[in-house]
mmCIF file of C-alpha atoms in Angstrom:
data_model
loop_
_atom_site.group_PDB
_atom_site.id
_atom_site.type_symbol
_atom_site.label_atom_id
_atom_site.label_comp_id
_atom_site.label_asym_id
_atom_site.label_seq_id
_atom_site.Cartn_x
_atom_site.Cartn_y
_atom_site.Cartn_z
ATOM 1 C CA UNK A 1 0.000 0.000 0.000
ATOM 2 C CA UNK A 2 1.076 3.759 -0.929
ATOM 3 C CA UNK A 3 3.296 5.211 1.819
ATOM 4 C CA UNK A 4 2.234 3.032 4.715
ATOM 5 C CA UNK A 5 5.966 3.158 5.921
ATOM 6 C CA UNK A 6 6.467 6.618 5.899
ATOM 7 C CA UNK A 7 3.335 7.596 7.274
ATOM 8 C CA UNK A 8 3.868 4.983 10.434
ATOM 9 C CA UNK A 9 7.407 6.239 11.084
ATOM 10 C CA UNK A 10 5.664 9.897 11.286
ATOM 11 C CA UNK A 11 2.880 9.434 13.089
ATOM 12 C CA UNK A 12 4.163 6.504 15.298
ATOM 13 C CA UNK A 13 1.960 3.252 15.308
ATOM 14 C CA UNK A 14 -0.948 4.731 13.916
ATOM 15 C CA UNK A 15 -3.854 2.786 12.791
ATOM 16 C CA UNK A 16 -4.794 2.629 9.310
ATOM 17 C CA UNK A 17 -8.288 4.340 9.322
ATOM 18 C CA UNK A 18 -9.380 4.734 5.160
ATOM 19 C CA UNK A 19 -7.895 2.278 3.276
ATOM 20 C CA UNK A 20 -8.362 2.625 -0.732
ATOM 21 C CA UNK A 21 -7.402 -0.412 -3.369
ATOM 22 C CA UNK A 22 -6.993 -0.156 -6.886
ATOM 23 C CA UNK A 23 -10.364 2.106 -7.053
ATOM 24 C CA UNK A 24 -12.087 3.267 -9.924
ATOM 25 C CA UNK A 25 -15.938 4.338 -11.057
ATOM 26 C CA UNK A 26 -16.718 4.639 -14.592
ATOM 27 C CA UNK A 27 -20.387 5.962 -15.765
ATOM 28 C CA UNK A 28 -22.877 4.618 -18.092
ATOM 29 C CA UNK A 29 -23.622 7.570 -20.117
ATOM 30 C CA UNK A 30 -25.560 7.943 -23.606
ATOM 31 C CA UNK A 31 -21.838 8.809 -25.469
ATOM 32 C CA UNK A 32 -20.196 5.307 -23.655
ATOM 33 C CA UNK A 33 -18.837 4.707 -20.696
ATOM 34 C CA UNK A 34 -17.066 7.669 -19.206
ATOM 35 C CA UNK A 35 -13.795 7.159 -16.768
ATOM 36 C CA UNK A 36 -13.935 9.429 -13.182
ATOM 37 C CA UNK A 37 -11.365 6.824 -11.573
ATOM 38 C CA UNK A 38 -8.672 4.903 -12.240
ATOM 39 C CA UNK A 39 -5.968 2.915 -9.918
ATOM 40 C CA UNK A 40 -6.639 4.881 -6.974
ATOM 41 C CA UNK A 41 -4.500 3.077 -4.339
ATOM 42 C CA UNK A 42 -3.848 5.110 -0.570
ATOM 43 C CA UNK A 43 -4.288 5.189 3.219
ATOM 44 C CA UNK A 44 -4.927 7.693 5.564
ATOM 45 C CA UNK A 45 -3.985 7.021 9.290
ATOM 46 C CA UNK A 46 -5.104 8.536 12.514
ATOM 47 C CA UNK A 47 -4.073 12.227 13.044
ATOM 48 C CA UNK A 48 -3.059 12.403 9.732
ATOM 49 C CA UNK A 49 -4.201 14.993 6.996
ATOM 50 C CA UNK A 50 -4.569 14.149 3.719
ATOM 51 C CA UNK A 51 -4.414 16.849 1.066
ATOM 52 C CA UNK A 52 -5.785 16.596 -2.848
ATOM 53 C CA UNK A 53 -5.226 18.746 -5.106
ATOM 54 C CA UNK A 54 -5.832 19.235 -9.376
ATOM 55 C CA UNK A 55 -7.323 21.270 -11.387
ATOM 56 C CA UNK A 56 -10.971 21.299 -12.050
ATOM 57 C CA UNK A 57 -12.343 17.818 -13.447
ATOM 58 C CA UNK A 58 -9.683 15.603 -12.374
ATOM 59 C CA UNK A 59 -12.163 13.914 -10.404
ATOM 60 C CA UNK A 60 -11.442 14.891 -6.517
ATOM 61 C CA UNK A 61 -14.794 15.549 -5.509
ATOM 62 C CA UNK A 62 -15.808 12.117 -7.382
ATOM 63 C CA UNK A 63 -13.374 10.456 -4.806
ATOM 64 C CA UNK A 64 -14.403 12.505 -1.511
ATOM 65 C CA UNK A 65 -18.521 11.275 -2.286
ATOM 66 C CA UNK A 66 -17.099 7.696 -3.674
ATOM 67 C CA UNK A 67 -15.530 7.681 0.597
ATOM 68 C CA UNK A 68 -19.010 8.884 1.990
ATOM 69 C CA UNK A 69 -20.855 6.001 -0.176
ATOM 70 C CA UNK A 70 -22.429 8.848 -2.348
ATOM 71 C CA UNK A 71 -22.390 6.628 -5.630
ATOM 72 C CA UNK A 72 -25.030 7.175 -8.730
ATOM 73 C CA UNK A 73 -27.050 4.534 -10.225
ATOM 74 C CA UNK A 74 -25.393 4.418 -13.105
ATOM 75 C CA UNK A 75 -21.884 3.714 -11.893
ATOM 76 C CA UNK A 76 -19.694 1.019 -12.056
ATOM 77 C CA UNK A 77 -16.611 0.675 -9.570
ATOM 78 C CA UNK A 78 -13.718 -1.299 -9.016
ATOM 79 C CA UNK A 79 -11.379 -1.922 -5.927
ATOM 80 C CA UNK A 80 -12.352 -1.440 -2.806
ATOM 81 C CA UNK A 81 -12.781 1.616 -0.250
ATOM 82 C CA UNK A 82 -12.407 -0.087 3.766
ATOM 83 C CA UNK A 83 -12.633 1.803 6.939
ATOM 84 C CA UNK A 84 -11.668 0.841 10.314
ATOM 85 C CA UNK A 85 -10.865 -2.589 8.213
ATOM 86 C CA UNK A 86 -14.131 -2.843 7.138
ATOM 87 C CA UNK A 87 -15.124 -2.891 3.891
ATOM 88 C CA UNK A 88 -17.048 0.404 2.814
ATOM 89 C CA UNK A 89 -17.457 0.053 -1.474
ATOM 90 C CA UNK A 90 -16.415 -2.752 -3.317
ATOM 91 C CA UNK A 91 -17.124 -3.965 -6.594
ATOM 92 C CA UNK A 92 -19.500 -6.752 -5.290
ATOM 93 C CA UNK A 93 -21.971 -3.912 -4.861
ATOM 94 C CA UNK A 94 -21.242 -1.459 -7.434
ATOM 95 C CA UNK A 95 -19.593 -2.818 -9.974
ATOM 96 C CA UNK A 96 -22.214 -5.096 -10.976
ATOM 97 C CA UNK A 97 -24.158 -1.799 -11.669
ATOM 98 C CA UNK A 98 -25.786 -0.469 -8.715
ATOM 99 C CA UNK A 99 -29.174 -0.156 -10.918
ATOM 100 C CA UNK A 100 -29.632 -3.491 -11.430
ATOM 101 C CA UNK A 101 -29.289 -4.925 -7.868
ATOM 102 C CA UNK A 102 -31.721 -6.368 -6.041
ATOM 103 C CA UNK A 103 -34.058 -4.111 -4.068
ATOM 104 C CA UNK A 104 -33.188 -5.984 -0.428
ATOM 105 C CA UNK A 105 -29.347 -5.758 -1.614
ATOM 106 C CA UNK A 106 -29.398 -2.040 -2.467
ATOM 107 C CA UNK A 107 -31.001 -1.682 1.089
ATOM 108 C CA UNK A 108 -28.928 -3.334 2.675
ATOM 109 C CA UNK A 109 -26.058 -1.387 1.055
ATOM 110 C CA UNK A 110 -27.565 1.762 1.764
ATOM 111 C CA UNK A 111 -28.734 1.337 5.487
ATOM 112 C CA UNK A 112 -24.831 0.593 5.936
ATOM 113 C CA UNK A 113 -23.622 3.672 4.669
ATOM 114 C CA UNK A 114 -26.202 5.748 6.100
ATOM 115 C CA UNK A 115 -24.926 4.401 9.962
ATOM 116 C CA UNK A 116 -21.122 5.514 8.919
ATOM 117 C CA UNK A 117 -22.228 8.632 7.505
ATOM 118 C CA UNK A 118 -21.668 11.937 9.818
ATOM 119 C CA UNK A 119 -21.122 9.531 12.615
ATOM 120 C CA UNK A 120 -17.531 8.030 11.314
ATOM 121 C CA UNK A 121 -17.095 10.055 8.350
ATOM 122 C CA UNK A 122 -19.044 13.560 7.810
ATOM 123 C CA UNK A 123 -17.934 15.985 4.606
ATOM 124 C CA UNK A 124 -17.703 19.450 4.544
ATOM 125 C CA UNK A 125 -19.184 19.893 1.023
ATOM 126 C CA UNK A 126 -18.637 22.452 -1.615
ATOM 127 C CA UNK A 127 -20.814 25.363 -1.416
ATOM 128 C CA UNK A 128 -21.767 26.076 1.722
ATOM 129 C CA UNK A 129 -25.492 27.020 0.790
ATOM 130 C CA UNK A 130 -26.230 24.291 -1.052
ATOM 131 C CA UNK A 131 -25.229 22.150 2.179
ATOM 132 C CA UNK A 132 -28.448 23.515 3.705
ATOM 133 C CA UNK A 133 -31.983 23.077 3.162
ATOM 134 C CA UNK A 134 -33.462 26.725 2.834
ATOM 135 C CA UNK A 135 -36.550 25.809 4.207
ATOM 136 C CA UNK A 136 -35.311 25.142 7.535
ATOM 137 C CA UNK A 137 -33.163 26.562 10.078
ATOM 138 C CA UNK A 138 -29.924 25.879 10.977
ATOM 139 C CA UNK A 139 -30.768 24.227 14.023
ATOM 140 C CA UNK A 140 -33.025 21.795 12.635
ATOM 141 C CA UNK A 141 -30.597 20.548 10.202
ATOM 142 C CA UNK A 142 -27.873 20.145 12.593
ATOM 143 C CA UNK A 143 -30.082 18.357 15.117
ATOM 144 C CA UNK A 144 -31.110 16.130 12.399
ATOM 145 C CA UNK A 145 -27.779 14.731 12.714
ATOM 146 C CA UNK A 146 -28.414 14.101 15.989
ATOM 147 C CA UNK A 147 -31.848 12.639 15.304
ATOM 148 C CA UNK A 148 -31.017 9.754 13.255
ATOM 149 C CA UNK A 149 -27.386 8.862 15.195
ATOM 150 C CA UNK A 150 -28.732 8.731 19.069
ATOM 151 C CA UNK A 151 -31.174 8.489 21.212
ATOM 152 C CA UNK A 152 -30.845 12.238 22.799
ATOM 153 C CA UNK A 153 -34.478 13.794 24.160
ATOM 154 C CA UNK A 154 -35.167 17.014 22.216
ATOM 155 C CA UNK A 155 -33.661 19.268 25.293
ATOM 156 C CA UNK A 156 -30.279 17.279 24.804
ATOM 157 C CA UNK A 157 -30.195 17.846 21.270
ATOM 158 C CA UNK A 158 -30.641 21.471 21.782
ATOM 159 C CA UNK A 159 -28.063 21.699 24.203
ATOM 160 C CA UNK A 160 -25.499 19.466 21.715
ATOM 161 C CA UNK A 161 -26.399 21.929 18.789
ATOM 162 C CA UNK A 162 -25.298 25.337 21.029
ATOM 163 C CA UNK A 163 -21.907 23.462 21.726
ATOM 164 C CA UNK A 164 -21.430 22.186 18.447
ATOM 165 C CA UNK A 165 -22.311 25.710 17.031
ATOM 166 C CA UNK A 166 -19.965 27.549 19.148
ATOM 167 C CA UNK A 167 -16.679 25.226 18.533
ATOM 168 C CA UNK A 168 -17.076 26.363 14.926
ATOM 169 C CA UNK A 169 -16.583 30.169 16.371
ATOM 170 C CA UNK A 170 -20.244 31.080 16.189
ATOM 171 C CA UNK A 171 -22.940 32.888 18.453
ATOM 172 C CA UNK A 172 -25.518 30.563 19.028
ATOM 173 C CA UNK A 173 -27.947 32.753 17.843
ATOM 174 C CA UNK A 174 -27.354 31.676 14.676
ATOM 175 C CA UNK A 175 -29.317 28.508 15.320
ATOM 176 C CA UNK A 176 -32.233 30.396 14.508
ATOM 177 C CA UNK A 177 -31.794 31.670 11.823
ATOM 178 C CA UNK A 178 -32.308 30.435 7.819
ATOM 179 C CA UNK A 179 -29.145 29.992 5.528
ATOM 180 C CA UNK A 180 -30.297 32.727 3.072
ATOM 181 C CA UNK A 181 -29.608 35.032 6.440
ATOM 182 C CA UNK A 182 -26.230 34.079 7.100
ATOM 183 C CA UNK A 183 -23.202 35.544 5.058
ATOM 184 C CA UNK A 184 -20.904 33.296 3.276
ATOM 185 C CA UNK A 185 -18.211 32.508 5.811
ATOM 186 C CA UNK A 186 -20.629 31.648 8.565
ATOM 187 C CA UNK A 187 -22.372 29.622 6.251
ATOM 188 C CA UNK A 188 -19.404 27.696 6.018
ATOM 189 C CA UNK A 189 -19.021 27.818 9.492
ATOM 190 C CA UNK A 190 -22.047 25.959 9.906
ATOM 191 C CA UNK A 191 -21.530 23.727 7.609
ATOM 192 C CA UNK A 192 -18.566 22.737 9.627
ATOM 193 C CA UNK A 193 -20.262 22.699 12.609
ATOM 194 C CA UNK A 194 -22.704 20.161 10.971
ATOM 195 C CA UNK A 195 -20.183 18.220 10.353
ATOM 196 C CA UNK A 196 -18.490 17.773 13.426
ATOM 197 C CA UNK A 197 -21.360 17.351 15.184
ATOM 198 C CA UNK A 198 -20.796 13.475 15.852
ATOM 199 C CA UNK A 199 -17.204 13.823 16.210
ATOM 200 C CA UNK A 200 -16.432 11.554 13.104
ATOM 201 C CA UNK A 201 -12.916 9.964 12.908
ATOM 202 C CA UNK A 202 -12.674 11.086 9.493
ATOM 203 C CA UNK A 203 -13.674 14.445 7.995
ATOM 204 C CA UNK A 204 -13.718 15.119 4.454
ATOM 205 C CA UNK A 205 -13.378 19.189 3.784
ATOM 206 C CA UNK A 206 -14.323 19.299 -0.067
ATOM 207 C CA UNK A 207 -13.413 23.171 -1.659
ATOM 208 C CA UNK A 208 -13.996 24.822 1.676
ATOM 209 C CA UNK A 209 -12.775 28.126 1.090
ATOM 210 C CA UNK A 210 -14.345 28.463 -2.508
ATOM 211 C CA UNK A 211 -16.387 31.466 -3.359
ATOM 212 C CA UNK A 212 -15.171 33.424 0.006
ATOM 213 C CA UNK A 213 -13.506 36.571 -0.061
ATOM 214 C CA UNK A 214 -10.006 36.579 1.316
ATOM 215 C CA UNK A 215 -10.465 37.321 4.933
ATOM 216 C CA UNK A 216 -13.075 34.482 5.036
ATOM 217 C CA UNK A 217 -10.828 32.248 3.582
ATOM 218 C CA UNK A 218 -8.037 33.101 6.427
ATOM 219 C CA UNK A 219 -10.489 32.718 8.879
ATOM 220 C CA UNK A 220 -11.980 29.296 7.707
ATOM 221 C CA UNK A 221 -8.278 27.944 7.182
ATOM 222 C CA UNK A 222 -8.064 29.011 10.415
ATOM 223 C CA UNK A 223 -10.919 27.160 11.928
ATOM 224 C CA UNK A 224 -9.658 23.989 9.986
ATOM 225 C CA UNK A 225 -6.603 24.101 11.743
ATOM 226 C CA UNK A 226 -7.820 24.421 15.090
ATOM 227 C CA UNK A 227 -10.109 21.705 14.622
ATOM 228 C CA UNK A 228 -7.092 19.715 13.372
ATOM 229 C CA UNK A 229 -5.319 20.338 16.595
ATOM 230 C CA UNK A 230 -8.391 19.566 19.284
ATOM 231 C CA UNK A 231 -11.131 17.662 18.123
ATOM 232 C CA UNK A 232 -10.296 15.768 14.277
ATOM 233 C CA UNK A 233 -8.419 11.808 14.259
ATOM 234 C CA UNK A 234 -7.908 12.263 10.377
ATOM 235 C CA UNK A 235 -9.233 14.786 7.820
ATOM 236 C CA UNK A 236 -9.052 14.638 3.685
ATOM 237 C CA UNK A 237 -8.791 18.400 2.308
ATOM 238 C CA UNK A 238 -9.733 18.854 -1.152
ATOM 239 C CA UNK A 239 -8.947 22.190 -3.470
ATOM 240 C CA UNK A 240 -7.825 22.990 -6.444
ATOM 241 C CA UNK A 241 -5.689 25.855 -4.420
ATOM 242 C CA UNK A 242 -2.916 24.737 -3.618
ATOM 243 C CA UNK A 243 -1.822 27.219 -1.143
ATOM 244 C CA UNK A 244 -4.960 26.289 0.819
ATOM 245 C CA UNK A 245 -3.478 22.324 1.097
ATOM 246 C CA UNK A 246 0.078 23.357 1.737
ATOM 247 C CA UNK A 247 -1.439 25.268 5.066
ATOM 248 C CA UNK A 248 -2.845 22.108 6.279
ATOM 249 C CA UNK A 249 -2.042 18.670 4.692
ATOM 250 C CA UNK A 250 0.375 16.866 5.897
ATOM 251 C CA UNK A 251 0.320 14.581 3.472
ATOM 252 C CA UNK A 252 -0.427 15.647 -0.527
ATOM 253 C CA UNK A 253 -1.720 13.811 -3.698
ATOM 254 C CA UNK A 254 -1.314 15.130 -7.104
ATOM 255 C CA UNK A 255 -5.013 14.043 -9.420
ATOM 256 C CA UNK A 256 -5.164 14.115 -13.493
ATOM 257 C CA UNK A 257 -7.639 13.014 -15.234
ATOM 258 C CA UNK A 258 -8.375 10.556 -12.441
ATOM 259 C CA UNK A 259 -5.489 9.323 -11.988
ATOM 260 C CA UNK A 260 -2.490 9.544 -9.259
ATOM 261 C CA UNK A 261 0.389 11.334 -10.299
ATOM 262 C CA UNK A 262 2.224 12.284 -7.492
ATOM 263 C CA UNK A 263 2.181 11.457 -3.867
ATOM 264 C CA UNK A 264 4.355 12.517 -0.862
ATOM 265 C CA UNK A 265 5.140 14.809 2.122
ATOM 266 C CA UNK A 266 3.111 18.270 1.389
ATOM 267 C CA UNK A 267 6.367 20.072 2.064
ATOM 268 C CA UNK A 268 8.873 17.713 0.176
ATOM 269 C CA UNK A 269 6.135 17.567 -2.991
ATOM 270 C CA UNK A 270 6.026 21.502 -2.967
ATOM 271 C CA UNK A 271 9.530 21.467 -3.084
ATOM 272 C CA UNK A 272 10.667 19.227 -4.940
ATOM 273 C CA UNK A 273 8.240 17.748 -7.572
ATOM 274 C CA UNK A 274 8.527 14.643 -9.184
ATOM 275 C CA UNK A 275 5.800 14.412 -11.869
ATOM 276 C CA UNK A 276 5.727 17.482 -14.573
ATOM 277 C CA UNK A 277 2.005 17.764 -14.005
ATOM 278 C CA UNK A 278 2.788 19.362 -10.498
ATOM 279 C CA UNK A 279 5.209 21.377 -11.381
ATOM 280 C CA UNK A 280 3.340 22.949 -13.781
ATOM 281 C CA UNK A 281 0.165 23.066 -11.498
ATOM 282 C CA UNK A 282 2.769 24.729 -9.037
ATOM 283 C CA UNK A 283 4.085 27.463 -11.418
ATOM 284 C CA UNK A 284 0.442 28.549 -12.234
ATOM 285 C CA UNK A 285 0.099 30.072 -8.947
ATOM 286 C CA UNK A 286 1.683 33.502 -8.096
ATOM 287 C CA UNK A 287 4.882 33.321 -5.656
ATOM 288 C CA UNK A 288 5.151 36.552 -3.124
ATOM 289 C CA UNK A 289 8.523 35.406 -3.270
ATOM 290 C CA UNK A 290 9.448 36.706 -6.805
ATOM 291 C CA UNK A 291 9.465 39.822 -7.975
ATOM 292 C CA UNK A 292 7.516 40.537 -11.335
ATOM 293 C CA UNK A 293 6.999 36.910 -11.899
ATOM 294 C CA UNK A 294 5.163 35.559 -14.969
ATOM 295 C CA UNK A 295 2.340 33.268 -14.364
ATOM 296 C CA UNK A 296 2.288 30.382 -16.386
ATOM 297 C CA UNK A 297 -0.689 28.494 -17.405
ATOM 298 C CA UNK A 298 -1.161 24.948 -18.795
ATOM 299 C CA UNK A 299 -1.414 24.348 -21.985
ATOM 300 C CA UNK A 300 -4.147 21.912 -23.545
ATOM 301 C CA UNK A 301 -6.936 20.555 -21.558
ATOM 302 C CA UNK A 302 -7.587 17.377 -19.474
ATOM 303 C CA UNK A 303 -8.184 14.457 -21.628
ATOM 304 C CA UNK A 304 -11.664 13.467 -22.794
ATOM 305 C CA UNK A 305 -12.598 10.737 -19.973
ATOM 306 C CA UNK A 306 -15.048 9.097 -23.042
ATOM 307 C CA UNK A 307 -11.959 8.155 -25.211
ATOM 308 C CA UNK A 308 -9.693 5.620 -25.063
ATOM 309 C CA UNK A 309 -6.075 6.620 -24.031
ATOM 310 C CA UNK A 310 -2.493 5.669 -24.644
ATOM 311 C CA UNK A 311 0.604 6.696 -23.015
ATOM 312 C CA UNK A 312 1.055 9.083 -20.590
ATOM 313 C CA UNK A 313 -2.388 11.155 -19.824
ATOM 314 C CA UNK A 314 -0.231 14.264 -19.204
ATOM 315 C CA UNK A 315 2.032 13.839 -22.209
ATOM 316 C CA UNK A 316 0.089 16.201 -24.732
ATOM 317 C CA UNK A 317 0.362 18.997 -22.398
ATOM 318 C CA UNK A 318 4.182 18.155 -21.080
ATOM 319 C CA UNK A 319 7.104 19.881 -21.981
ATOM 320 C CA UNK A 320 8.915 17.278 -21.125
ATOM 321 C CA UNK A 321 6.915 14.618 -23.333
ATOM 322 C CA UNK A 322 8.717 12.612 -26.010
ATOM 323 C CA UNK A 323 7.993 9.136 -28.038
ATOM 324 C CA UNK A 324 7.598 6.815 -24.771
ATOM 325 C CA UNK A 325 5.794 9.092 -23.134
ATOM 326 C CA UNK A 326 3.336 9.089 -26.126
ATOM 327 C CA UNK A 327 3.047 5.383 -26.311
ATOM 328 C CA UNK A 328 3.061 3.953 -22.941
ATOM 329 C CA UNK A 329 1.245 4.524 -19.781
ATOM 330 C CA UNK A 330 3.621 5.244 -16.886
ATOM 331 C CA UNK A 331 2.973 3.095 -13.664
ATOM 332 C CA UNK A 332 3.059 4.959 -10.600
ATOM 333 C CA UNK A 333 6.293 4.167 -8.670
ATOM 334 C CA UNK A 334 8.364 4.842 -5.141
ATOM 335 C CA UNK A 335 11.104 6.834 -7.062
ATOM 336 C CA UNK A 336 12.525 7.649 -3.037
ATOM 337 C CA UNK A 337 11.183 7.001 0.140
ATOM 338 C CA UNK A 338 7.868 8.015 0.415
ATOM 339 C CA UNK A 339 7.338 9.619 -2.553
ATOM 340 C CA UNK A 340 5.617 8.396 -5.311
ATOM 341 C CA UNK A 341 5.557 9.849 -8.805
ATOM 342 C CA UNK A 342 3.387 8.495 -12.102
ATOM 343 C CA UNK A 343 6.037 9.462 -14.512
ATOM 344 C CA UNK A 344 8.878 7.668 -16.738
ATOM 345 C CA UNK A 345 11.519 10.071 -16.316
ATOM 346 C CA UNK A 346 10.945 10.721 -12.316
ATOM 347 C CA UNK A 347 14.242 9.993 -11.083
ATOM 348 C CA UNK A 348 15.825 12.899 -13.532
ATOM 349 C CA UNK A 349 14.341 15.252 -11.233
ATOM 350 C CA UNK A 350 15.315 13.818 -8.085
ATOM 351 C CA UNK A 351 17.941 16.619 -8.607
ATOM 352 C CA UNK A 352 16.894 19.774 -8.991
ATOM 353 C CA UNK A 353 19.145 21.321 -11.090
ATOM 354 C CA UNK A 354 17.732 18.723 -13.701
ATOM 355 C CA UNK A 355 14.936 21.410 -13.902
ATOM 356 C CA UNK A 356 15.132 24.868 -13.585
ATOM 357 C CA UNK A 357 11.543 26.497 -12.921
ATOM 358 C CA UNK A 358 10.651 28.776 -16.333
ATOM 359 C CA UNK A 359 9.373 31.237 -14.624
ATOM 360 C CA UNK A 360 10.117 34.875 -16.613
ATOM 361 C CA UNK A 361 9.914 37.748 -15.647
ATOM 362 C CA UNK A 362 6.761 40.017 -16.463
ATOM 363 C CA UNK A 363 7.226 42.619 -18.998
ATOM 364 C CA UNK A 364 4.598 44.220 -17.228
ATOM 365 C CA UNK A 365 5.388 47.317 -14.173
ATOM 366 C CA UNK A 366 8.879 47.448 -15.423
ATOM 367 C CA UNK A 367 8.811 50.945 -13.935
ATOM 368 C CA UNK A 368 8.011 50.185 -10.579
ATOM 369 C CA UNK A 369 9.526 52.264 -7.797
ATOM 370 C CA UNK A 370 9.200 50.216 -4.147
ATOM 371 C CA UNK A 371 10.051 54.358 -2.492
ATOM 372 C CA UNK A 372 7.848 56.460 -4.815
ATOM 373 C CA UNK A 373 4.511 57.579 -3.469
ATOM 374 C CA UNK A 374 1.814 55.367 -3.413
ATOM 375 C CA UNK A 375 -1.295 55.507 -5.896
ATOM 376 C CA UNK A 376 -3.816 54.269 -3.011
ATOM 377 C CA UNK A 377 -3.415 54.639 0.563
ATOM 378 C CA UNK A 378 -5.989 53.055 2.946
ATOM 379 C CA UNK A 379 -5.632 53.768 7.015
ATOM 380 C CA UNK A 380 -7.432 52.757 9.870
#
């Protein structure tokens, strides 16, 4: 299994909470069958935070739902998805087309998912308003959790919603209220709050800064940390940001076009890439390190997940891309302890002067003065 040494010499003897096998989901579609998933293979441990990151499409929110047993009916999956050693998803209940099962079987399937859910593993989905009902008010919907997982009396619940409210930095006031009448980043707040509400083991934090303005986003970052540090086992952060992961993963994998493509210490990864598709997701975000830095982009688009593929799914969009990369589809591999890259020529940038990072300088504000006087001045 992906990194289970290096993750156990970090975090001591830690048990193995999510455990994920050669995973995939493909979709019966009117076009064909359309590939979300392929060869997913990782663990996350207790205390440990997992970080995803890609660009939009590369199927990271596919995996976060796949973990909370949030499947359509018209997928198909491989591999299997086990928690606390028990298996979650397979492909004796899905990949026989989930459609098509029995109506006891499906169930079955679902009643077992729906105990897990928010009580083991809760998700912090993307867009914090449509993670509420608008009908009802916030307190409702977090007691709801409540509700369905114990056996509290309606006073108990009410007391469990103020203290579940007020971890996630809110007045519990707010209780009362609708979504429509909260602003963004206490929408979000609540939303977290929802989903701590059980004290799961594993929280899955899909996008949870999109759509805020900056200060929000500090402050929720914030939040996620703290709850790191006093009340999470294990948390997955997904965002296509990847300054938002590097703040609180300790852990990172690189998604393309659903599959792996680079996997290691969030630090060492940002550092020192090993797979051309993360260095170039890298050196599309600004640095406030450089000076009048040019911003590269990527090239191309992600691959159509309808069509058959050969070679390397980054290799139309790589600079570095020749014949073999082309023709043959690069396994993923340990190219040094505890990292992992999906790419033929890995080891060439073990060292770094192998590649040195294009970025140019802008041609733009070439007649910038740090000491002249400033254009916009804002005090107090």
């Amino acid at each position: 299994m992906l990194k289970t040494e290096t993750i156990k010499n970090k975090f001591g003897n830690s048990k193995e909470l999510l455990k994920i096998e050669n995973f995939g989901i493909t979709f019966d579609t009117a076009e064909g069958q359309l590939t979300a998933l392929e060869e997913i293979d990782l663990s996350v441990f207790d205390h440990e935070t997992l970080g995803i990151i890609g660009e939009s499409g590369s199927g990271k929110t596919t995996l976060a739902t796949a973990i909370m047993g949030l499947i359509p009916e018209n997928a198909r999956v491989t591999g299997d998805i086990k928690f606390n050693d028990s298996v979650l998803i397979n492909e004796d209940g899905f990949g026989k087309n989930y459609r098509k099962l029995k109506k006891k079987t499906r169930k079955m399937l679902d009643i077992k998912l729906q105990e897990i859910r928010w009580r083991d593993i809760s998700m912090i989905f993307q867009g914090s308003m449509n993670a509420f009902n608008p009908s009802y008010t916030i307190e409702k919907q977090i007691g709801e959790v409540f509700r369905i997982h114990t056996n509290l009396r309606d006073d108990q619940i009410h007391k469990k919603c103020i203290e579940t409210i007020e971890f996630a930095g809110l007045n519990p006031q707010v209780l009362s209220a609708f979504p429509h009448e909260l602003s963004g980043g206490m929408k979000q707040r609540a939303v977290i709050a929802m989903a701590l509400a059980l004290s799961p083991k594993l929280v899955i934090a899909d996008e949870p800064t999109t759509g805020l303005d900056v200060i929000t986003q500090a402050k929720i970052i914030s939040e996620l940390k703290k709850l790191k540090q006093t009340a999470l086992n294990s948390m997955i952060v997904i965002s296509h940001d990847v300054g938002v992961v590097s703040q609180l993963a300790d852990t990172v994998m690189v998604l393309y076009a659903g599959k792996i493509m680079e996997i290691g210490p969030t630090w060492d990864v940002y550092e020192r890439s090993l797979n051309p598709y993360t260095m170039a997701l890298l050196n599309s975000y600004p640095s406030i390190e450089a000076a009048k830095t040019y911003i590269s982009g990527i090239p191309g688009s992600l691959p159509d997940p309808l069509s058959a593929k050969t070679g390397c799914y980054f290799a139309p969009r790589c600079k570095f891309a020749d014949q073999t990369c082309l023709s043959q589809i690069p396994k993923l591999r340990e190219i040094s302890p505890g990292r992992y890259s999906r790419c033929h020529y890995a080891e060439k940038f073990l060292n770094k002067d192998t590649y040195k990072d294009e970025k140019k300088e802008s041609t733009h504000g070439t007649d910038y003065n740090p000491n002249a006087e400033p254009v916009l001045k804002v005090e107090e």
